[in-house]
Coordinates of C-alpha atoms and ligand atoms in Angstrom, one line a residue:
M1 CA -38.0 30.7 -14.4
K2 CA -39.8 28.8 -11.6
I3 CA -40.2 26.0 -14.0
R4 CA -37.5 25.3 -14.6
I5 CA -35.3 25.3 -11.7
R6 CA -38.1 22.8 -10.4
T7 CA -37.6 20.4 -13.8
L8 CA -34.0 21.3 -12.6
A9 CA -34.9 19.6 -9.1
I10 CA -37.3 17.0 -10.7
I11 CA -34.4 15.6 -12.0
V12 CA -31.6 15.7 -9.9
L13 CA -33.7 13.8 -7.4
L14 CA -34.8 11.4 -10.5
A15 CA -31.1 10.9 -10.4
G16 CA -30.2 10.2 -6.6
M17 CA -33.1 7.9 -7.0
L18 CA -31.7 5.5 -9.7
G19 CA -27.9 5.8 -7.9
V20 CA -29.9 4.6 -4.9
V21 CA -32.1 1.6 -6.4
F22 CA -27.9 0.8 -8.7
V23 CA -26.8 0.9 -5.4
Y24 CA -28.8 -0.9 -2.9
G25 CA -30.6 -2.7 -5.3
G26 CA -26.4 -4.9 -6.0
L27 CA -27.0 -3.8 -9.6
Y28 CA -23.7 -2.7 -10.2
N29 CA -21.3 -6.2 -10.3
V30 CA -18.2 -6.2 -8.8
A31 CA -17.3 -10.1 -10.2
A32 CA -13.4 -10.3 -11.0
T33 CA -14.0 -11.9 -14.0
E34 CA -15.9 -9.3 -15.5
Q35 CA -14.2 -7.5 -17.8
H36 CA -14.1 -3.3 -17.4
T37 CA -16.3 -3.0 -20.0
E38 CA -13.2 -0.9 -22.8
P39 CA -14.0 2.4 -22.7
M40 CA -13.9 2.5 -19.0
Y41 CA -10.7 0.9 -18.2
R42 CA -9.9 3.5 -21.1
L43 CA -10.6 6.4 -18.5
L44 CA -9.7 4.4 -15.6
D45 CA -6.0 3.9 -17.9
Y46 CA -5.9 7.1 -18.4
A47 CA -7.1 9.2 -15.3
M48 CA -4.4 7.1 -13.5
Q49 CA -1.3 8.4 -16.5
R50 CA -2.7 11.9 -16.4
S51 CA -2.5 11.7 -12.4
V52 CA 0.6 10.4 -12.0
K53 CA 2.4 13.0 -14.4
R54 CA 0.7 15.5 -12.7
R55 CA 2.9 14.0 -8.9
T56 CA 5.6 13.4 -10.8
A57 CA 6.5 16.4 -12.9
S58 CA 9.7 17.5 -10.6
M59 CA 11.1 14.5 -9.0
E60 CA 15.0 13.9 -9.5
V61 CA 16.1 10.3 -11.0
P62 CA 18.9 8.6 -9.7
D63 CA 22.2 6.9 -11.5
L64 CA 19.7 3.5 -13.0
K65 CA 23.0 2.2 -14.5
Q66 CA 24.4 1.5 -11.3
Q67 CA 25.6 -2.4 -11.0
Q68 CA 25.3 -2.7 -7.6
R69 CA 21.1 -1.5 -7.9
L70 CA 20.4 -3.6 -10.1
R71 CA 21.9 -6.7 -8.7
N72 CA 19.7 -5.2 -5.8
G73 CA 16.7 -4.4 -7.9
L74 CA 17.0 -8.2 -9.1
V75 CA 16.1 -9.5 -5.9
L76 CA 13.5 -7.2 -4.7
Y77 CA 12.0 -7.8 -7.8
R78 CA 11.5 -12.0 -7.0
R79 CA 11.0 -11.1 -4.1
N80 CA 7.9 -8.7 -4.6
C81 CA 7.2 -8.3 -8.3
V82 CA 7.5 -11.9 -10.2
Q83 CA 3.8 -12.6 -8.1
C84 CA 1.6 -10.8 -9.7
H85 CA 3.7 -9.3 -13.2
G86 CA 5.7 -12.4 -14.1
A87 CA 8.8 -12.3 -15.6
P88 CA 10.9 -12.5 -19.0
G89 CA 10.0 -16.6 -18.9
V90 CA 8.4 -15.9 -16.1
S91 CA 4.4 -15.8 -15.2
P92 CA 2.2 -14.2 -12.7
D93 CA 0.9 -16.6 -9.4
A94 CA -2.4 -18.5 -9.9
F95 CA -2.6 -15.0 -7.7
G96 CA -1.9 -13.0 -9.7
M97 CA -4.0 -14.0 -13.0
G98 CA -7.3 -13.6 -11.2
M99 CA -6.9 -10.0 -10.7
L100 CA -8.9 -6.8 -12.4
P101 CA -7.5 -5.5 -13.8
V102 CA -4.9 -7.6 -14.7
P103 CA -0.7 -6.5 -13.2
A104 CA 0.6 -5.3 -16.4
N105 CA 3.3 -7.6 -18.1
L106 CA 6.6 -4.7 -17.1
V107 CA 8.4 -5.4 -19.9
A108 CA 6.3 -2.4 -22.2
T109 CA 6.2 -0.5 -18.7
G110 CA 9.2 -0.7 -18.4
R111 CA 9.7 0.5 -21.8
E112 CA 6.8 3.5 -22.0
W113 CA 7.2 5.1 -18.4
E114 CA 9.3 7.7 -17.4
P115 CA 11.3 6.2 -14.2
A116 CA 10.3 9.1 -12.3
A117 CA 6.8 7.5 -13.4
M118 CA 7.5 3.2 -11.9
F119 CA 9.3 5.1 -8.6
W120 CA 5.5 7.5 -8.1
V121 CA 3.3 4.4 -8.7
V122 CA 6.1 1.6 -6.7
K123 CA 6.1 3.9 -4.4
H124 CA 2.5 5.1 -3.7
G125 CA 1.0 2.2 -5.0
I126 CA -2.7 2.2 -7.8
R127 CA -5.7 2.7 -5.5
M128 CA -8.6 0.1 -6.1
S129 CA -6.2 -1.7 -8.6
G130 CA -4.8 -4.4 -6.9
M131 CA -1.4 -2.8 -7.1
P132 CA 0.4 -2.4 -3.3
A133 CA 2.3 0.3 -2.2
W134 CA 5.2 -0.3 -1.2
Q135 CA 6.6 2.8 0.3
Y136 CA 6.2 1.8 3.8
R137 CA 8.8 -1.6 3.2
M138 CA 11.2 -0.7 1.2
S139 CA 13.3 2.5 1.4
D140 CA 12.9 4.8 -1.4
E141 CA 16.6 3.7 -2.3
E142 CA 15.6 -0.1 -2.9
I143 CA 12.9 0.9 -4.9
W144 CA 14.7 2.9 -7.0
D145 CA 17.1 -0.6 -6.9
V146 CA 13.6 -1.9 -8.9
V147 CA 12.9 0.7 -11.3
A148 CA 16.1 0.5 -13.0
F149 CA 15.9 -3.4 -13.1
V150 CA 11.8 -2.9 -14.2
K151 CA 13.9 -0.4 -16.9
Q152 CA 16.8 -2.9 -17.6
L153 CA 14.1 -6.6 -17.5
T154 CA 12.8 -5.3 -20.9
T155 CA 16.1 -5.9 -22.3
L156 CA 16.0 -9.8 -21.1
S157 CA 15.5 -12.9 -23.2
P158 CA 14.2 -15.7 -21.1
G159 CA 17.2 -18.0 -20.5
E160 CA 19.4 -14.2 -19.8
Y161 CA 16.6 -13.8 -16.6
A162 CA 16.9 -17.7 -15.7
A163 CA 20.9 -16.8 -16.0
L164 CA 21.0 -13.8 -14.4
S165 CA 18.7 -15.1 -11.2
R166 CA 21.5 -18.2 -10.8
Q167 CA 23.9 -15.6 -10.6
T168 CA 22.4 -13.4 -7.7
P169 CA 21.2 -15.1 -5.6
D170 CA 18.3 -14.2 -2.8
A171 CA 19.9 -13.6 0.4
S172 CA 17.3 -16.3 2.0
G173 CA 16.2 -16.3 4.6
Q174 CA 16.3 -12.6 5.5
P175 CA 12.4 -11.6 5.9
A176 CA 10.8 -9.3 4.0
V177 CA 9.3 -7.1 6.2
P178 CA 12.5 -6.2 8.9
A179 CA 12.7 -8.1 11.8
A180 CA 11.0 -6.6 15.0
P181 CA 13.2 -5.5 18.0
S182 CA 13.1 -7.6 21.1
A183 CA 15.0 -5.0 24.0
A184 CA 11.4 -2.7 25.8
V185 CA 11.8 1.1 24.8
P186 CA 11.8 3.3 28.1
D187 CA 10.3 6.0 26.8
I188 CA 10.4 7.7 23.3
S189 CA 9.0 10.5 22.3
L190 CA 5.2 10.7 19.8
G191 CA 5.8 11.6 15.5
N192 CA 3.1 13.1 13.6
A193 CA -0.3 12.7 14.4
Q194 CA -0.9 13.2 10.4
A195 CA 2.0 11.0 8.8
G196 CA 0.7 7.6 12.1
A197 CA -3.0 8.2 10.4
R198 CA -0.9 6.7 6.9
A199 CA 1.2 4.8 8.7
L200 CA -1.9 2.8 10.9
Q201 CA -3.9 2.5 7.6
Q202 CA -0.7 0.8 5.8
H203 CA 0.0 -2.4 8.2
L204 CA -3.6 -3.7 8.1
C205 CA -4.4 -2.8 12.0
V206 CA -7.9 -1.8 10.7
T207 CA -8.5 -5.3 9.3
C208 CA -8.7 -6.1 13.1
H209 CA -9.3 -2.7 15.5
L210 CA -12.2 -0.3 15.2
I211 CA -10.0 3.1 14.8
P212 CA -11.5 6.3 15.0
G213 CA -10.9 8.4 12.0
I214 CA -9.7 5.6 9.7
T215 CA -11.3 4.0 6.4
G216 CA -11.7 -0.3 6.7
A217 CA -13.3 -3.3 7.2
S218 CA -12.8 -2.1 11.6
R219 CA -13.3 -6.0 12.4
H220 CA -13.3 -6.6 15.4
V221 CA -11.1 -9.1 16.0
G222 CA -8.9 -6.8 18.6
P223 CA -10.2 -4.2 20.8
P224 CA -11.5 -1.1 19.2
L225 CA -9.2 1.1 20.1
N226 CA -11.3 5.0 20.6
G227 CA -10.1 6.2 24.0
I228 CA -7.2 4.5 23.7
A229 CA -5.2 7.4 24.9
T230 CA -7.7 7.7 28.2
R231 CA -6.8 4.1 28.9
T232 CA -4.3 2.9 32.6
Y233 CA -3.0 -0.2 30.7
I234 CA -2.4 -1.3 27.7
A235 CA -3.3 -5.3 26.2
G236 CA -4.0 -5.1 30.3
I237 CA -0.4 -6.0 30.8
L238 CA 2.1 -2.4 29.9
P239 CA 1.2 0.9 31.9
N240 CA 0.2 3.3 28.9
T241 CA 2.8 5.3 28.4
P242 CA 3.8 6.5 24.7
G243 CA 7.2 3.6 24.5
N244 CA 5.7 1.0 26.1
L245 CA 2.6 2.4 23.5
I246 CA 5.1 1.8 20.7
H247 CA 7.1 -0.9 22.0
W248 CA 3.7 -2.4 21.8
I249 CA 2.7 -2.0 18.5
R250 CA 6.1 -3.1 17.0
N251 CA 6.6 -6.2 19.1
P252 CA 3.1 -6.9 20.8
T253 CA 4.4 -10.7 21.0
S254 CA 7.7 -10.0 22.7
V255 CA 4.8 -8.2 25.4
D256 CA 2.0 -11.5 25.1
P257 CA 3.7 -14.8 23.5
L258 CA 0.0 -15.6 23.2
S259 CA -1.0 -12.4 21.9
A260 CA -3.2 -12.8 18.4
M261 CA -1.7 -10.0 17.0
P262 CA 1.2 -10.7 14.7
N263 CA 4.4 -8.3 14.8
L264 CA 3.8 -5.9 11.6
G265 CA 7.1 -5.3 10.9
V266 CA 6.5 -1.6 11.6
S267 CA 9.6 0.4 12.1
E268 CA 10.7 2.9 14.8
Q269 CA 9.1 5.9 13.0
D270 CA 6.4 4.5 11.3
A271 CA 5.5 3.0 15.6
R272 CA 6.2 6.7 16.6
D273 CA 3.6 7.7 14.0
M274 CA 0.8 5.5 15.0
A275 CA 1.4 6.3 18.8
A276 CA 0.8 9.8 17.9
Y277 CA -2.4 9.4 16.3
L278 CA -4.1 7.2 18.5
Y279 CA -2.8 9.8 21.6
T280 CA -5.5 11.8 19.8
L281 CA -7.8 9.2 20.3
K282 CA -10.1 10.6 23.6
D283 CA -13.8 9.4 23.7
I284 CA -14.7 6.1 24.6
E285 CA -18.1 7.0 22.2
Ligands
HEC1 C1 -0.7 -7.8 -5.9 C2 0.1 -8.1 -6.5 C3 1.0 -6.6 -7.3 C4 1.8 -6.9 -7.1 C5 3.0 -8.2 -5.5 C6 3.1 -6.1 -7.6 N1 1.8 -5.1 -8.4 FE1 2.3 -3.7 -9.2 N2 0.3 -3.8 -10.5 C7 -0.7 -5.0 -9.6 C8 -1.7 -4.3 -10.4 C9 -3.3 -5.2 -11.0 C10 -1.0 -3.4 -11.4 C11 -2.1 -2.2 -11.5 C12 -2.8 -2.8 -13.3 C13 -2.1 -2.7 -14.3 O1 -1.8 -1.2 -14.4 O2 -1.1 -3.1 -14.1 C14 -0.4 -2.9 -11.3 C15 0.2 -2.0 -11.9 C16 1.6 -2.1 -11.9 C17 2.4 -0.4 -12.4 C18 1.8 0.5 -13.7 C19 1.9 -0.5 -14.9 C20 0.6 -0.1 -16.1 O3 0.9 -0.9 -17.5 O4 0.0 0.3 -16.0 C21 4.1 -0.3 -13.0 C22 5.2 0.1 -13.4 C23 3.6 -2.4 -10.9 N3 2.3 -1.9 -11.4 C24 5.3 -1.9 -10.6 C25 5.8 -3.5 -9.3 C26 6.9 -3.3 -9.1 C27 7.9 -3.1 -9.6 C28 6.7 -4.6 -8.2 C29 7.2 -4.9 -7.2 C30 8.0 -3.8 -6.3 C31 4.6 -4.5 -7.6 N4 4.0 -4.2 -9.5 C32 3.9 -5.5 -7.2 C33 -0.3 -5.7 -8.4 C34 0.3 -5.7 -8.5
HEC2 C1 -4.4 -10.1 13.4 C2 -5.3 -9.4 14.6 C3 -4.4 -7.3 14.5 C4 -4.2 -6.8 13.9 C5 -3.6 -6.4 12.1 C6 -3.3 -5.1 14.9 N1 -3.7 -6.7 15.7 FE1 -3.4 -5.0 17.5 N2 -4.2 -6.0 18.6 C7 -5.5 -7.0 18.6 C8 -5.6 -8.5 19.5 C9 -7.0 -9.7 19.4 C10 -4.9 -7.5 20.5 C11 -5.9 -8.4 22.4 C12 -4.3 -7.7 23.0 C13 -3.8 -9.4 23.4 O1 -3.8 -10.2 22.0 O2 -3.5 -9.8 23.9 C14 -4.4 -6.8 19.9 C15 -3.9 -5.0 21.1 C16 -3.8 -3.9 19.8 C17 -3.9 -2.6 20.5 C18 -3.7 -2.2 22.7 C19 -5.7 -2.6 22.8 C20 -5.8 -1.9 23.9 O3 -7.4 -2.2 24.4 O4 -4.9 -2.4 25.1 C21 -3.1 -1.4 20.4 C22 -3.3 -0.1 21.2 C23 -3.2 -2.2 18.9 N3 -3.3 -3.2 19.3 C24 -2.5 -1.9 18.2 C25 -2.2 -2.4 16.7 C26 -1.9 -1.4 15.9 C27 -1.2 -0.1 16.0 C28 -1.9 -2.4 14.7 C29 -1.1 -2.1 13.2 C30 0.0 -1.9 13.4 C31 -2.3 -3.8 14.9 N4 -2.9 -3.3 16.2 C32 -2.7 -4.8 14.5 C33 -5.4 -7.4 17.0 C34 -4.8 -7.2 15.7

């Protein structure tokens, strides 16, 4: 018995050491030009499909046949999807083709996938694949519009897609992210900190700030946000109140036109949630 336990311990230790050598030694090749092995790809794809199925079993699907939905879906598809997934007769952009896994051709996906599964994937994205989550850029209604259009995509020839595209002008000039509000908000209540953590992750905040509890590259383009709850001023200018923090998050350039922090199209609800989270950060360390 003792010997068995010892053998087991040695095996675990060896496996751990191999893992360290593998990771620290840089043996895993992260190049997007090296394909996944076939079994690895199958496993990842299967895991993704099972994961989506589990989370969409009881979802209600609205009427996807309405003309207005399809037209809206086409506009949104052209703005947000064609760059990576292409369309009948339209190739993805250069960057879409260089991705691994490569973005699927959605004609086949539209034929095979349930609408609910597509809705879920578009809303939440696919981790570690490059498929973005659209939850914070499109409303649920708009996501259903896109799903309706992808379902229709399977029936369109390149000629029909081009014709439909010409008939459905993009509401051009309309930015993909909503315009930031200009008026300062005197004081608004804070939102939900947990939702805020997710929203912070989803608006590139950690590409510039160190934010305790939010995983990311934590670069230091902007000041670290630890202890933000206890600071007197925001960005050295605004008194640190919930209303001002929410205002800053939504529209920093209206406060300081030269700020290196861009307007990121944060909705009011998301900003209230983010502020709720940021006010939990009391420790300077
Ligand atoms: C930046 C590139 C990119 C953009 C933009 C993008 N996707 Fe994706 N998408 C991917 C990648 C990468 C995958 C994962 C590989 C795969 O399974 O196709 C994916 C997967 C999917 C899947 C699962 C397909 C399948 O058969 O596995 C659907 C559905 C999807 N995307 C729909 C959309 C829609 C709708 C839009 C526009 C709102 C969109 N995507 C925008 C890159 C992108
Ligand atoms: C491109 C980089 C960049 C991104 C992305 C960014 N910020 Fe900033 N942020 C800055 C810089 C730079 C400052 C310094 C203030 C200035 O420019 O006056 C700043 C300041 C701040 C401050 C005030 C900090 C202090 O010490 O007073 C807060 C709060 C803040 N940002 C929150 C956010 C949130 C929330 C997000 C995501 C929605 C975000 N930032 C995204 C660059 C960025």
